[in-house]
């Protein structure tokens, strides 16, 4: 993504809650037509998927499947924040 590109956020961005915990899901275009999935926990830890998605709906499907299969705790990092 070039520095002059404006980030296009998906309307599918949302907060997902499960088991009393929540994560913020950001889905945005990478400047090349693909979509990036980034998840923030309550401590502001960030998890970014390495591979981009063909659509924002594909990215949302991926995070929902991940939470269903692995649980929301796999997205919760340490209290002191940072990139996970």
Short mmCIF file of C-alpha atoms in Angstrom, two decimals:
data_model
loop_
_atom_site.label_atom_id
_atom_site.label_comp_id
_atom_site.label_asym_id
_atom_site.label_seq_id
_atom_site.Cartn_x
_atom_site.Cartn_y
_atom_site.Cartn_z
CA UNK A 1 0.00 0.00 0.00
CA UNK A 2 1.44 3.35 -0.94
CA UNK A 3 1.68 6.17 1.58
CA UNK A 4 -0.77 8.27 -0.46
CA UNK A 5 -3.46 5.58 -0.54
CA UNK A 6 -6.55 6.16 1.54
CA UNK A 7 -7.53 3.12 3.58
CA UNK A 8 -10.91 1.75 2.54
CA UNK A 9 -12.58 0.11 5.51
CA UNK A 10 -15.17 -2.61 4.95
CA UNK A 11 -18.71 -2.13 6.19
CA UNK A 12 -18.27 -5.63 7.67
CA UNK A 13 -15.95 -4.37 10.44
CA UNK A 14 -17.43 -5.20 13.82
CA UNK A 15 -16.92 -6.28 17.40
CA UNK A 16 -17.37 -9.98 18.08
CA UNK A 17 -18.20 -11.17 21.60
CA UNK A 18 -17.95 -14.71 22.89
CA UNK A 19 -17.55 -16.24 26.34
CA UNK A 20 -17.60 -12.80 27.98
CA UNK A 21 -14.68 -11.54 25.86
CA UNK A 22 -14.63 -9.37 22.76
CA UNK A 23 -12.38 -8.51 19.83
CA UNK A 24 -12.60 -5.71 17.28
CA UNK A 25 -12.43 -6.93 13.69
CA UNK A 26 -11.03 -4.52 11.11
CA UNK A 27 -11.20 -5.46 7.44
CA UNK A 28 -9.65 -3.05 4.95
CA UNK A 29 -8.33 -2.96 1.41
CA UNK A 30 -4.60 -3.29 0.89
CA UNK A 31 -4.42 -0.87 -2.05
CA UNK A 32 -4.12 -3.70 -4.58
CA UNK A 33 -7.76 -4.83 -4.46
CA UNK A 34 -7.32 -7.48 -1.77
CA UNK A 35 -8.62 -7.32 1.79
CA UNK A 36 -6.62 -7.42 5.04
CA UNK A 37 -7.97 -8.92 8.25
CA UNK A 38 -6.75 -7.41 11.52
CA UNK A 39 -8.13 -8.20 14.96
CA UNK A 40 -7.61 -6.17 18.16
CA UNK A 41 -8.25 -7.48 21.66
CA UNK A 42 -9.21 -5.41 24.70
CA UNK A 43 -5.52 -4.83 25.49
CA UNK A 44 -4.94 -3.39 21.99
CA UNK A 45 -2.94 -6.43 20.87
CA UNK A 46 -3.18 -6.85 17.11
CA UNK A 47 -3.33 -10.04 15.05
CA UNK A 48 -2.98 -9.62 11.28
CA UNK A 49 -3.53 -12.48 8.86
CA UNK A 50 -0.51 -12.95 6.59
CA UNK A 51 -2.55 -13.72 3.50
CA UNK A 52 -4.93 -11.17 2.01
CA UNK A 53 -8.48 -12.12 1.07
CA UNK A 54 -10.28 -11.83 -2.24
CA UNK A 55 -13.28 -10.15 -0.60
CA UNK A 56 -14.21 -8.58 2.71
CA UNK A 57 -16.84 -11.32 3.13
CA UNK A 58 -14.08 -13.96 2.85
CA UNK A 59 -12.15 -12.19 5.62
CA UNK A 60 -15.22 -12.07 7.86
CA UNK A 61 -15.90 -15.76 7.21
CA UNK A 62 -12.30 -16.56 8.20
CA UNK A 63 -12.46 -14.77 11.56
CA UNK A 64 -15.84 -16.29 12.39
CA UNK A 65 -14.52 -19.78 11.52
CA UNK A 66 -11.35 -19.20 13.56
CA UNK A 67 -13.33 -18.18 16.64
CA UNK A 68 -15.70 -21.13 16.22
CA UNK A 69 -12.86 -23.66 15.79
CA UNK A 70 -10.17 -22.28 18.13
CA UNK A 71 -12.12 -20.07 20.51
CA UNK A 72 -11.85 -16.34 21.06
CA UNK A 73 -8.95 -16.83 23.50
CA UNK A 74 -6.61 -17.53 20.58
CA UNK A 75 -6.98 -13.83 19.71
CA UNK A 76 -6.44 -12.45 23.22
CA UNK A 77 -2.86 -11.43 23.95
CA UNK A 78 -0.97 -10.19 26.99
CA UNK A 79 -2.23 -7.33 29.13
CA UNK A 80 0.72 -5.07 28.25
CA UNK A 81 -0.30 -4.84 24.56
CA UNK A 82 1.78 -5.28 21.46
CA UNK A 83 1.68 -7.19 18.22
CA UNK A 84 0.85 -10.88 18.58
#
